Amino acid sequence: MICTRPRAVFSFLLILCIFLFSGASFATTQTQIPTQVIGSDTIKLETFRMGYFVDKTEAMTFADVQPQTFVPSANGLSLGTTSKATWVKIELENANSSPIKVYLHHPYAYHNSKVELYEVVDGQLTRSRVLDMDDKTTLQWMYRGSAVFDIELQASQHKTLFVKSQAFSHQWFVLNLYDENQSKRALLGQYTDIALLVGMILALIIYNFLLFFSSRLREHFFYACYLVSGGFWIALSYGLLADLFDVYGSITLKWHLSLVSMPIFILLFMINIFETKKKYPVEHWALLSILTLLTGEFIYGLFDIVTALKYSSTLAAIMMLVTLCVTLSMLIRKHPIAFFFLLGHGLFIAFSVLAVLFYKGKIAFNYVNSHGVGIGIVLEALVLALIIAYRIRSLESLKANQADLQLLASTDPLTQLFNRRHFSLAANQLLELAAQAQQPVSIAIIDIDHFKVINDTYGHALGDKSIKQVADVIRSQCRHEDLLARYGGEEFVIMMPDTFGQEGFSLSERIRQTIETMTLKMDREQSVSFTISVGIAEVDATAPDLQDTINRADKALYQAKNSGRNQSQLYRV
């Protein structure tokens, strides 16, 4: 028993040592950064392993960082707002028998404040470069928004690269390695996709501003402003402005407030198209509350943009939740455009959630996650364009209905000629134009002879037919510029611009003679004829007065009736 105790202790200690040794080896394996061995002239490393270290103090020097433990990772990272100063370690080895030149690309450097590169060989610093976006003398390594550093590797040389990425707010970046030819290829057309997105938004902006100027509807203005904010932010955040105008650094930092103004305009758009102020007070209060918060953040961002952007993701999440709830409420209430808004805004929310998680460092670095907000903006803009089209079509339909109602209100249903009320309004306008142009105007009043006898003898159906026949003849004989109306039961009136009294008399005679030769069939064996009497008067050029002219034409009509009917009489003083 005594002998076994030392053996047991020894065995335990041996197992413990093996475990600790294994654990140490495991930890070493876990923290080891794999070396990128370059064995050919063609270099295109867009997916490789590296390590990163976050300097929470944001004040450590390269000498302080060099001995730190680096966490293995992919070459694309998103670490959120708490990792503004992040260091990266890359191990390179030239397996060729001749020197090579490698180009390190930092394609999202335009949104950083600084990018630093340190080259170490055998533990000794051999070369360092500091790219400060606010220092023009260091911008030699910036090309179209990307930071590009050349790195020389001697034959069979091992070199360690330390890259510092200093972000303004959110830390996200990707590093790639190329040869000279592949480097040029990578730089050419790297923002083509962003230019396409911005171009689509620009077309919608122009169209909606034109709609606003022509219709003065606020929804077009709010939508256009939303597109301006969204398009500008896409161009800024995804490098198009840096590519086209070489703008980066702190000068562009406040421009990110366009990300705050964008939801402000979409909220105003919602309030307008859903008419929440008039019809939905609870939803209106909810939208107004988040609108107030966003407006406050925008104003605060004018003074402290870094802090404002720090909370922008949280406010964006609240905005998405509120707008989604309001849209669902509209859908439940069966609002006609709620489904389209839910579709567009749902796409924006889905892709923006990915982007928010990406910016906070919660999900992996990939194109969809890193460009989620931009993709969401474009998809929402395209779907909201359907709402604009629907609203335009609805307004056109409403205007057409109003025009139809106005036409019905001004038209006699039996003859489809204007009624007496419309004639009085339109005739006065024509009379004013004629007076300004010093043109003659004549008015004729037509009455069906013995109309009461026709009604009493043959019935109202035949009476209506006779009225319609007279209306058809008048319409066929008159000019396009003449104003025709059914003035009473069996009376008609014609206003003839640029027409002297004698010319009006000739027209009246043509109408009378045409009707005189026509018959109305009662059945297969019987038909009825009827005649009309007409009174014509010319407007007094010295004192043009519509009612006075009608009275004189009416006197001429009575003269025609008293003279035997079936004739036209021109009023003479």
Coordinates of C-alpha atoms in Angstrom, one line a residue:
M1 CA 0.0 0.0 0.0
I2 CA 2.9 2.3 0.9
C3 CA 4.6 1.5 -2.4
T4 CA 1.6 2.3 -4.5
R5 CA 1.1 5.8 -3.2
P6 CA 4.3 7.3 -4.8
R7 CA 3.4 5.5 -8.0
A8 CA -0.1 7.0 -7.9
V9 CA 1.2 10.4 -7.2
F10 CA 3.8 10.1 -9.9
S11 CA 1.1 8.9 -12.4
F12 CA -1.1 11.9 -11.5
L13 CA 1.7 14.4 -11.9
L14 CA 2.7 12.8 -15.2
I15 CA -0.9 13.0 -16.5
L16 CA -1.2 16.6 -15.3
C17 CA 2.1 17.6 -17.0
I18 CA 0.9 15.9 -20.2
F19 CA -2.4 17.8 -20.0
L20 CA -0.8 21.1 -19.3
F21 CA 1.7 20.6 -22.1
S22 CA -1.1 19.6 -24.4
G23 CA -3.1 22.6 -23.4
A24 CA -0.1 24.9 -24.0
S25 CA 0.4 23.3 -27.4
F26 CA -3.3 23.7 -28.1
A27 CA -3.3 27.4 -27.1
T28 CA -0.2 27.9 -29.2
T29 CA -1.8 26.3 -32.2
Q30 CA -4.9 28.4 -31.7
T31 CA -3.1 31.7 -31.7
Q32 CA -0.6 30.8 -34.4
I33 CA -1.0 32.9 -37.6
P34 CA -0.5 30.8 -40.7
T35 CA 2.1 32.0 -43.2
Q36 CA 1.0 32.9 -46.7
V37 CA 3.6 31.2 -48.9
I38 CA 4.0 32.8 -52.4
G39 CA 5.3 30.4 -54.9
S40 CA 4.4 31.9 -58.2
D41 CA 4.5 35.2 -60.1
T42 CA 0.7 35.5 -60.1
I43 CA -0.6 36.7 -56.7
K44 CA -4.3 37.1 -56.0
L45 CA -5.0 36.5 -52.3
E46 CA -8.5 37.6 -51.5
T47 CA -9.2 34.9 -48.9
F48 CA -6.6 34.0 -46.4
R49 CA -5.9 33.8 -42.6
M50 CA -4.4 36.6 -40.6
G51 CA -4.6 37.8 -36.9
Y52 CA -6.0 40.9 -35.2
F53 CA -5.5 42.7 -32.0
V54 CA -7.7 45.5 -30.6
D55 CA -6.0 48.4 -28.9
K56 CA -8.7 49.5 -26.5
T57 CA -6.6 52.5 -25.3
E58 CA -6.1 53.7 -28.9
A59 CA -2.7 55.0 -27.8
M60 CA -0.4 52.0 -28.1
T61 CA 2.7 52.3 -30.3
F62 CA 4.0 49.7 -32.7
A63 CA 6.6 48.6 -30.2
D64 CA 3.8 48.0 -27.6
V65 CA 1.6 46.1 -30.1
Q66 CA 4.3 43.9 -31.6
P67 CA 4.6 41.4 -28.7
Q68 CA 0.8 41.2 -28.2
T69 CA -1.2 38.0 -28.9
F70 CA -3.2 38.3 -32.1
V71 CA -6.5 36.4 -32.6
P72 CA -6.6 34.3 -35.8
S73 CA -9.2 35.5 -38.3
A74 CA -10.2 35.8 -41.9
N75 CA -8.9 38.7 -44.0
G76 CA -12.2 40.6 -43.7
L77 CA -13.3 41.9 -40.3
S78 CA -16.2 43.7 -38.7
L79 CA -15.6 44.6 -35.0
G80 CA -18.2 47.2 -34.2
T81 CA -17.8 50.6 -32.5
T82 CA -15.5 49.4 -29.6
S83 CA -12.5 48.5 -31.8
K84 CA -11.6 51.8 -33.4
A85 CA -7.9 51.0 -33.2
T86 CA -7.3 47.5 -34.6
W87 CA -4.0 46.0 -35.6
V88 CA -3.6 43.1 -38.1
K89 CA -0.7 40.7 -38.4
I90 CA 0.0 39.0 -41.7
E91 CA 2.8 36.4 -42.3
L92 CA 4.3 36.3 -45.8
E93 CA 7.0 34.1 -47.3
N94 CA 8.5 34.3 -50.7
A95 CA 9.2 30.7 -51.9
N96 CA 10.6 31.9 -55.2
S97 CA 14.3 32.1 -56.0
S98 CA 14.0 35.7 -57.1
P99 CA 12.6 38.9 -55.4
I100 CA 8.9 39.7 -55.9
K101 CA 6.7 42.7 -55.2
V102 CA 3.4 42.3 -53.5
Y103 CA 0.6 45.0 -53.3
L104 CA -1.5 45.2 -50.1
H105 CA -4.9 46.6 -50.8
H106 CA -7.2 48.2 -48.2
P107 CA -10.3 48.9 -50.4
Y108 CA -12.3 50.5 -47.7
A109 CA -9.6 52.9 -46.4
Y110 CA -11.6 55.9 -47.5
H111 CA -13.8 55.7 -44.4
N112 CA -10.8 55.4 -42.0
S113 CA -8.9 58.2 -40.3
K114 CA -5.6 56.4 -40.6
V115 CA -4.0 53.3 -42.0
E116 CA -0.5 52.3 -40.9
L117 CA 1.8 49.6 -42.3
Y118 CA 4.9 48.2 -40.6
E119 CA 7.2 45.6 -42.2
V120 CA 9.2 43.3 -39.9
V121 CA 12.0 40.9 -40.9
D122 CA 13.6 38.7 -38.3
G123 CA 12.1 40.8 -35.5
Q124 CA 13.5 44.0 -36.9
L125 CA 11.4 46.9 -38.3
T126 CA 12.5 47.4 -41.9
R127 CA 10.0 49.8 -43.3
S128 CA 6.9 51.8 -42.0
R129 CA 4.3 54.0 -43.6
V130 CA 1.5 56.1 -42.1
L131 CA -1.4 57.1 -44.3
D132 CA -3.3 60.0 -42.6
M133 CA -6.5 60.9 -44.5
D134 CA -6.3 64.5 -43.2
D135 CA -2.6 64.9 -44.3
K136 CA -2.3 65.5 -48.0
T137 CA 1.4 64.6 -47.9
T138 CA 0.6 61.0 -47.1
L139 CA -2.1 60.5 -49.7
Q140 CA 0.4 59.0 -52.2
W141 CA -0.8 55.6 -51.1
M142 CA -4.5 56.4 -51.8
Y143 CA -5.9 55.5 -55.2
R144 CA -9.6 55.9 -55.9
G145 CA -10.6 55.4 -52.3
S146 CA -8.3 52.4 -51.7
A147 CA -5.1 52.3 -49.8
V148 CA -2.4 50.5 -51.8
F149 CA 1.0 49.6 -50.3
D150 CA 3.9 48.0 -52.3
I151 CA 5.8 45.4 -50.4
E152 CA 9.1 43.9 -51.6
L153 CA 10.0 40.3 -50.7
Q154 CA 13.5 39.1 -51.3
A155 CA 14.2 35.5 -52.5
S156 CA 13.1 33.0 -49.8
Q157 CA 12.4 35.9 -47.4
H158 CA 9.9 35.7 -44.5
K159 CA 8.2 39.0 -43.7
T160 CA 5.6 40.0 -41.1
L161 CA 3.2 42.8 -41.8
F162 CA 1.5 44.8 -39.1
V163 CA -1.4 46.9 -40.3
K164 CA -3.2 49.4 -38.1
S165 CA -6.7 50.4 -39.1
Q166 CA -7.9 53.5 -37.2
A167 CA -11.7 54.0 -37.7
F168 CA -13.9 57.0 -37.0
S169 CA -16.7 55.0 -35.6
H170 CA -17.4 51.5 -36.9
Q171 CA -14.4 49.2 -37.5
W172 CA -14.8 47.1 -40.7
F173 CA -12.3 46.4 -43.4
V174 CA -10.8 43.7 -45.7
L175 CA -7.2 43.3 -46.8
N176 CA -6.1 41.7 -50.1
L177 CA -2.8 40.8 -51.6
Y178 CA -2.0 41.0 -55.3
D179 CA 0.8 41.2 -57.8
E180 CA 1.1 44.3 -60.0
N181 CA -1.1 43.1 -62.8
Q182 CA -3.8 41.8 -60.4
S183 CA -3.6 45.0 -58.4
K184 CA -4.5 47.1 -61.5
R185 CA -7.3 44.8 -62.3
A186 CA -8.7 45.0 -58.8
L187 CA -8.6 48.8 -58.9
L188 CA -10.3 49.1 -62.3
G189 CA -14.1 49.2 -62.0
Q190 CA -14.2 48.4 -58.3
Y191 CA -17.2 50.8 -57.8
T192 CA -19.2 49.9 -60.9
D193 CA -21.9 48.3 -58.8
I194 CA -22.2 51.4 -56.6
A195 CA -22.3 53.7 -59.6
L196 CA -25.2 51.5 -61.0
L197 CA -27.2 51.8 -57.7
V198 CA -26.6 55.5 -57.5
G199 CA -27.6 56.0 -61.2
M200 CA -30.9 54.2 -60.6
I201 CA -31.6 56.4 -57.6
L202 CA -30.6 59.6 -59.5
A203 CA -33.2 58.8 -62.2
L204 CA -35.9 58.4 -59.6
I205 CA -34.8 61.6 -57.9
I206 CA -35.1 63.7 -61.1
Y207 CA -38.5 62.0 -62.0
N208 CA -40.0 62.7 -58.5
F209 CA -38.8 66.3 -58.3
L210 CA -40.4 66.9 -61.8
L211 CA -43.6 65.3 -60.4
F212 CA -43.5 67.6 -57.4
F213 CA -43.0 70.8 -59.5
S214 CA -45.9 69.8 -61.7
S215 CA -48.3 68.5 -59.0
R216 CA -47.1 70.3 -55.8
L217 CA -47.9 67.0 -53.9
R218 CA -45.6 66.8 -50.8
E219 CA -45.3 63.0 -51.1
H220 CA -43.1 63.5 -54.2
F221 CA -40.9 66.0 -52.4
F222 CA -40.4 63.8 -49.4
Y223 CA -39.7 60.8 -51.5
A224 CA -37.2 62.7 -53.7
C225 CA -35.5 64.0 -50.5
Y226 CA -35.4 60.4 -49.1
L227 CA -33.7 59.3 -52.4
V228 CA -31.2 62.2 -52.3
S229 CA -30.2 61.2 -48.7
G230 CA -30.0 57.5 -49.5
G231 CA -28.2 58.0 -52.8
F232 CA -25.7 60.4 -51.3
W233 CA -25.0 58.0 -48.4
I234 CA -24.5 55.1 -50.7
A235 CA -22.0 57.1 -52.8
L236 CA -20.3 58.2 -49.6
S237 CA -20.3 55.0 -47.6
Y238 CA -19.3 52.7 -50.4
G239 CA -16.5 54.7 -51.9
L240 CA -18.0 56.3 -55.0
L241 CA -17.4 59.8 -53.8
A242 CA -13.9 58.9 -52.8
D243 CA -13.4 57.3 -56.2
L244 CA -14.7 60.3 -58.2
F245 CA -13.6 63.2 -56.1
D246 CA -10.7 61.9 -53.9
V247 CA -12.5 63.0 -50.7
Y248 CA -11.8 61.2 -47.4
G249 CA -11.0 61.8 -43.8
S250 CA -12.7 63.9 -41.2
I251 CA -14.0 66.3 -43.8
T252 CA -16.5 63.7 -44.9
L253 CA -17.5 62.6 -41.4
K254 CA -20.5 64.9 -40.9
W255 CA -21.7 63.9 -44.4
H256 CA -22.8 60.6 -42.8
L257 CA -25.7 62.6 -41.3
S258 CA -27.4 61.7 -44.5
L259 CA -28.0 58.3 -43.0
V260 CA -30.0 60.1 -40.3
S261 CA -31.9 62.4 -42.7
M262 CA -33.0 59.5 -44.8
P263 CA -35.3 57.9 -42.2
I264 CA -36.6 61.4 -41.4
F265 CA -37.9 61.8 -44.9
I266 CA -39.3 58.3 -45.1
L267 CA -41.3 59.0 -41.9
L268 CA -42.6 62.2 -43.5
F269 CA -43.5 60.2 -46.6
M270 CA -45.4 57.7 -44.5
I271 CA -47.3 60.5 -42.6
N272 CA -48.3 62.0 -45.9
I273 CA -49.3 58.9 -47.9
F274 CA -51.2 57.2 -45.0
E275 CA -52.7 60.6 -43.9
T276 CA -52.1 59.6 -40.3
K277 CA -52.7 63.1 -39.0
K278 CA -56.3 63.1 -40.1
K279 CA -57.3 59.4 -39.9
Y280 CA -54.9 57.5 -37.6
P281 CA -53.9 59.5 -34.4
V282 CA -52.2 56.6 -32.6
E283 CA -50.0 55.7 -35.6
H284 CA -49.4 59.4 -36.2
W285 CA -48.2 59.9 -32.6
A286 CA -45.8 56.9 -33.0
L287 CA -44.3 58.2 -36.2
L288 CA -44.0 61.7 -34.8
S289 CA -42.2 60.4 -31.7
I290 CA -39.5 58.6 -33.6
L291 CA -39.3 61.5 -36.1
T292 CA -38.6 63.8 -33.1
L293 CA -35.8 61.5 -31.9
L294 CA -34.2 61.3 -35.3
T295 CA -34.4 65.1 -35.8
G296 CA -32.7 65.6 -32.4
E297 CA -30.0 63.1 -33.3
F298 CA -29.4 65.0 -36.6
I299 CA -29.1 68.3 -34.8
Y300 CA -26.8 66.8 -32.2
G301 CA -24.7 65.2 -35.0
L302 CA -23.9 68.7 -36.3
F303 CA -21.9 69.3 -33.1
D304 CA -20.7 65.7 -32.2
I305 CA -20.9 63.4 -35.2
V306 CA -18.9 60.5 -33.7
T307 CA -21.3 60.2 -30.7
A308 CA -24.3 60.6 -32.9
L309 CA -23.1 57.8 -35.3
K310 CA -22.4 55.6 -32.3
Y311 CA -26.1 55.6 -31.4
S312 CA -27.4 55.7 -35.0
S313 CA -27.7 51.9 -35.2
T314 CA -29.8 51.7 -32.1
L315 CA -32.1 54.5 -33.3
A316 CA -32.3 52.9 -36.7
A317 CA -33.5 49.7 -35.1
I318 CA -36.2 51.6 -33.1
M319 CA -37.3 53.4 -36.3
M320 CA -37.5 50.1 -38.2
L321 CA -39.7 48.6 -35.4
V322 CA -42.0 51.6 -35.2
T323 CA -42.5 51.9 -39.0
L324 CA -43.0 48.1 -39.3
C325 CA -45.7 48.2 -36.6
V326 CA -47.4 51.2 -38.3
T327 CA -47.3 49.5 -41.7
L328 CA -48.8 46.3 -40.3
S329 CA -51.5 48.4 -38.6
M330 CA -52.3 50.0 -42.0
L331 CA -52.4 46.5 -43.6
I332 CA -54.9 45.3 -41.0
R333 CA -57.0 48.4 -41.7
K334 CA -56.8 47.4 -45.4
H335 CA -55.2 50.6 -46.6
P336 CA -54.7 50.2 -50.4
I337 CA -51.0 50.9 -50.4
A338 CA -50.0 49.2 -47.1
F339 CA -49.0 46.0 -48.8
F340 CA -46.6 47.7 -51.2
F341 CA -45.1 49.8 -48.4
L342 CA -44.7 46.7 -46.2
L343 CA -43.0 44.9 -49.1
G344 CA -40.5 47.7 -49.8
H345 CA -39.9 48.7 -46.2
G346 CA -39.7 45.0 -45.2
L347 CA -36.8 44.5 -47.7
F348 CA -35.1 47.6 -46.4
I349 CA -35.5 46.4 -42.8
A350 CA -34.2 42.9 -43.6
F351 CA -31.1 44.1 -45.3
S352 CA -30.5 46.9 -42.8
V353 CA -30.7 44.4 -39.9
L354 CA -27.9 42.5 -41.6
A355 CA -25.9 45.7 -41.9
V356 CA -26.5 46.7 -38.3
L357 CA -25.4 43.4 -37.1
F358 CA -22.4 43.6 -39.4
Y359 CA -21.4 47.1 -38.2
K360 CA -21.7 45.9 -34.6
G361 CA -19.4 43.0 -35.4
K362 CA -22.0 40.4 -34.7
I363 CA -21.9 38.6 -38.1
A364 CA -19.4 37.7 -40.8
F365 CA -17.8 40.0 -43.4
N366 CA -19.4 39.5 -46.8
Y367 CA -20.8 41.7 -49.6
V368 CA -24.4 41.4 -48.7
N369 CA -23.8 42.2 -45.0
S370 CA -21.4 45.0 -45.6
H371 CA -23.6 46.6 -48.3
G372 CA -26.9 45.7 -46.6
V373 CA -28.1 49.3 -46.1
G374 CA -27.4 50.3 -49.7
I375 CA -29.1 47.2 -51.1
G376 CA -32.1 47.8 -48.8
I377 CA -32.3 51.5 -49.9
V378 CA -32.4 50.6 -53.6
L379 CA -34.9 47.8 -53.2
E380 CA -37.2 50.0 -51.0
A381 CA -36.9 52.9 -53.5
L382 CA -37.9 50.7 -56.4
V383 CA -40.9 49.3 -54.5
L384 CA -41.9 52.7 -53.2
A385 CA -41.9 53.9 -56.9
L386 CA -44.8 51.5 -57.4
I387 CA -46.7 53.4 -54.6
I388 CA -45.9 56.7 -56.4
A389 CA -47.2 55.2 -59.7
Y390 CA -50.3 53.9 -57.9
R391 CA -50.9 57.3 -56.3
I392 CA -50.5 59.0 -59.7
R393 CA -53.0 56.6 -61.3
S394 CA -55.4 57.1 -58.4
L395 CA -55.2 60.9 -58.8
E396 CA -55.7 60.7 -62.5
S397 CA -58.7 58.4 -62.0
L398 CA -60.1 60.9 -59.5
K399 CA -59.5 63.8 -61.8
A400 CA -61.2 61.9 -64.6
N401 CA -64.2 61.1 -62.4
Q402 CA -64.4 64.8 -61.4
A403 CA -64.2 65.7 -65.0
D404 CA -67.0 63.3 -65.8
L405 CA -69.1 64.7 -62.9
Q406 CA -68.4 68.2 -64.1
L407 CA -69.5 67.2 -67.6
L408 CA -72.6 65.5 -66.3
A409 CA -73.4 68.7 -64.3
S410 CA -73.0 70.9 -67.3
T411 CA -74.6 68.6 -69.9
D412 CA -78.2 67.9 -70.9
P413 CA -78.6 64.1 -70.5
L414 CA -81.1 63.8 -73.4
T415 CA -79.3 65.7 -76.1
Q416 CA -75.7 65.7 -74.7
L417 CA -75.6 69.4 -75.4
F418 CA -74.6 71.9 -72.7
N419 CA -77.3 72.9 -70.4
R420 CA -78.5 76.5 -69.7
R421 CA -76.3 77.0 -66.6
H422 CA -73.1 76.1 -68.5
F423 CA -74.1 78.1 -71.5
S424 CA -74.4 81.3 -69.4
L425 CA -70.9 80.8 -67.9
A426 CA -69.2 79.9 -71.1
A427 CA -71.1 82.5 -73.2
N428 CA -69.9 85.4 -71.0
Q429 CA -66.3 84.2 -71.3
L430 CA -66.6 84.0 -75.1
L431 CA -68.3 87.5 -75.1
E432 CA -65.3 89.0 -73.2
L433 CA -62.8 87.4 -75.6
A434 CA -64.8 88.7 -78.6
A435 CA -65.0 92.2 -77.1
Q436 CA -61.2 92.2 -76.6
A437 CA -60.6 91.0 -80.2
Q438 CA -63.4 93.4 -81.5
Q439 CA -65.1 90.5 -83.3
P440 CA -68.9 90.3 -84.0
V441 CA -71.0 87.7 -82.1
S442 CA -74.5 86.4 -83.0
I443 CA -76.9 84.4 -81.0
A444 CA -79.8 82.2 -82.3
I445 CA -82.7 80.8 -80.3
I446 CA -84.5 77.8 -81.8
D447 CA -87.9 76.5 -80.8
I448 CA -89.8 73.4 -82.1
D449 CA -93.1 74.5 -83.5
H450 CA -96.3 73.1 -81.9
F451 CA -94.2 70.9 -79.5
K452 CA -97.1 70.6 -77.0
V453 CA -99.3 69.2 -79.8
I454 CA -96.6 66.6 -80.7
N455 CA -96.3 65.5 -77.0
D456 CA -100.1 65.3 -76.5
T457 CA -100.8 63.6 -79.8
Y458 CA -98.0 61.1 -80.1
G459 CA -96.6 60.9 -76.6
H460 CA -93.5 62.0 -74.7
A461 CA -91.3 59.4 -76.4
L462 CA -91.8 60.9 -79.8
G463 CA -91.4 64.4 -78.3
D464 CA -88.0 63.3 -76.9
K465 CA -87.1 61.9 -80.3
S466 CA -87.9 65.3 -81.9
I467 CA -85.7 67.1 -79.4
K468 CA -82.8 64.7 -80.0
Q469 CA -83.2 65.1 -83.8
V470 CA -83.0 68.9 -83.6
A471 CA -80.0 68.6 -81.4
D472 CA -78.2 66.3 -83.9
V473 CA -79.0 68.6 -86.8
I474 CA -77.7 71.6 -84.9
R475 CA -74.5 69.8 -83.9
S476 CA -73.9 68.7 -87.5
Q477 CA -74.4 72.2 -89.0
C478 CA -72.5 74.3 -86.5
R479 CA -68.7 74.9 -86.3
H480 CA -66.4 73.6 -83.6
E481 CA -66.1 77.1 -82.0
D482 CA -69.8 77.6 -81.8
L483 CA -71.4 77.2 -78.3
L484 CA -74.5 74.9 -78.4
A485 CA -77.0 74.3 -75.6
R486 CA -80.4 73.1 -74.8
Y487 CA -81.9 76.2 -73.3
G488 CA -85.2 74.9 -72.1
G489 CA -87.8 72.2 -72.8
E490 CA -87.9 72.4 -76.6
E491 CA -85.7 75.5 -76.9
F492 CA -82.0 75.6 -78.1
V493 CA -79.5 78.4 -78.2
I494 CA -76.4 78.9 -80.4
M495 CA -73.7 81.4 -79.8
M496 CA -71.6 82.1 -82.9
P497 CA -68.3 83.9 -82.3
D498 CA -66.8 86.0 -85.2
T499 CA -70.3 85.9 -86.9
F500 CA -72.4 88.8 -88.1
G501 CA -76.2 88.7 -87.8
Q502 CA -76.7 87.9 -91.5
E503 CA -74.3 85.0 -91.3
G504 CA -76.1 83.7 -88.3
F505 CA -79.4 84.0 -90.2
S506 CA -77.9 81.8 -93.0
L507 CA -76.8 79.1 -90.5
S508 CA -80.3 79.2 -88.9
E509 CA -81.9 78.7 -92.3
R510 CA -79.8 75.7 -93.1
I511 CA -80.8 74.1 -89.8
R512 CA -84.5 74.9 -90.4
Q513 CA -84.5 73.6 -93.9
T514 CA -82.8 70.4 -93.0
I515 CA -85.3 69.7 -90.2
E516 CA -88.2 70.6 -92.5
T517 CA -87.3 67.8 -94.9
M518 CA -86.9 65.2 -92.1
T519 CA -89.5 62.8 -90.6
L520 CA -89.8 60.8 -87.4
K521 CA -91.0 57.2 -87.8
M522 CA -93.7 56.2 -85.3
D523 CA -94.0 52.6 -86.7
R524 CA -93.6 50.8 -90.0
E525 CA -96.6 52.7 -91.5
Q526 CA -96.7 56.1 -89.9
S527 CA -94.2 59.0 -89.7
V528 CA -94.4 62.5 -88.4
S529 CA -92.8 65.8 -89.6
F530 CA -92.2 68.9 -87.6
T531 CA -90.7 72.3 -88.1
I532 CA -88.8 74.9 -86.1
S533 CA -88.7 78.7 -85.7
V534 CA -85.6 80.7 -85.2
G535 CA -84.7 84.1 -83.8
I536 CA -81.3 85.7 -84.4
A537 CA -79.7 88.7 -82.9
E538 CA -76.2 90.3 -83.2
V539 CA -74.4 91.4 -80.1
D540 CA -74.3 95.2 -79.8
A541 CA -70.6 96.0 -80.2
T542 CA -70.9 99.3 -78.3
A543 CA -72.4 97.7 -75.2
P544 CA -72.0 93.9 -75.4
D545 CA -74.4 92.2 -73.0
L546 CA -75.4 88.5 -73.1
Q547 CA -78.8 88.8 -71.6
D548 CA -79.7 91.8 -73.7
T549 CA -78.7 89.9 -76.9
I550 CA -80.7 86.8 -75.8
N551 CA -83.8 89.0 -75.1
R552 CA -83.5 90.5 -78.6
A553 CA -83.1 87.0 -80.2
D554 CA -86.2 85.9 -78.2
K555 CA -88.1 88.8 -79.6
A556 CA -87.1 87.8 -83.1
L557 CA -88.2 84.2 -82.3
Y558 CA -91.7 85.5 -81.3
Q559 CA -91.9 87.5 -84.5
A560 CA -91.2 84.3 -86.5
K561 CA -93.9 82.4 -84.6
N562 CA -96.4 85.2 -85.0
S563 CA -95.6 85.3 -88.7
G564 CA -96.6 81.7 -89.3
R565 CA -93.7 79.6 -87.8
N566 CA -91.3 77.5 -89.8
Q567 CA -89.1 80.5 -90.5
S568 CA -86.0 82.5 -89.3
Q569 CA -86.1 86.1 -88.2
L570 CA -83.2 88.4 -87.7
Y571 CA -83.7 91.1 -85.0
R572 CA -83.6 94.6 -86.4
V573 CA -83.7 97.8 -84.5

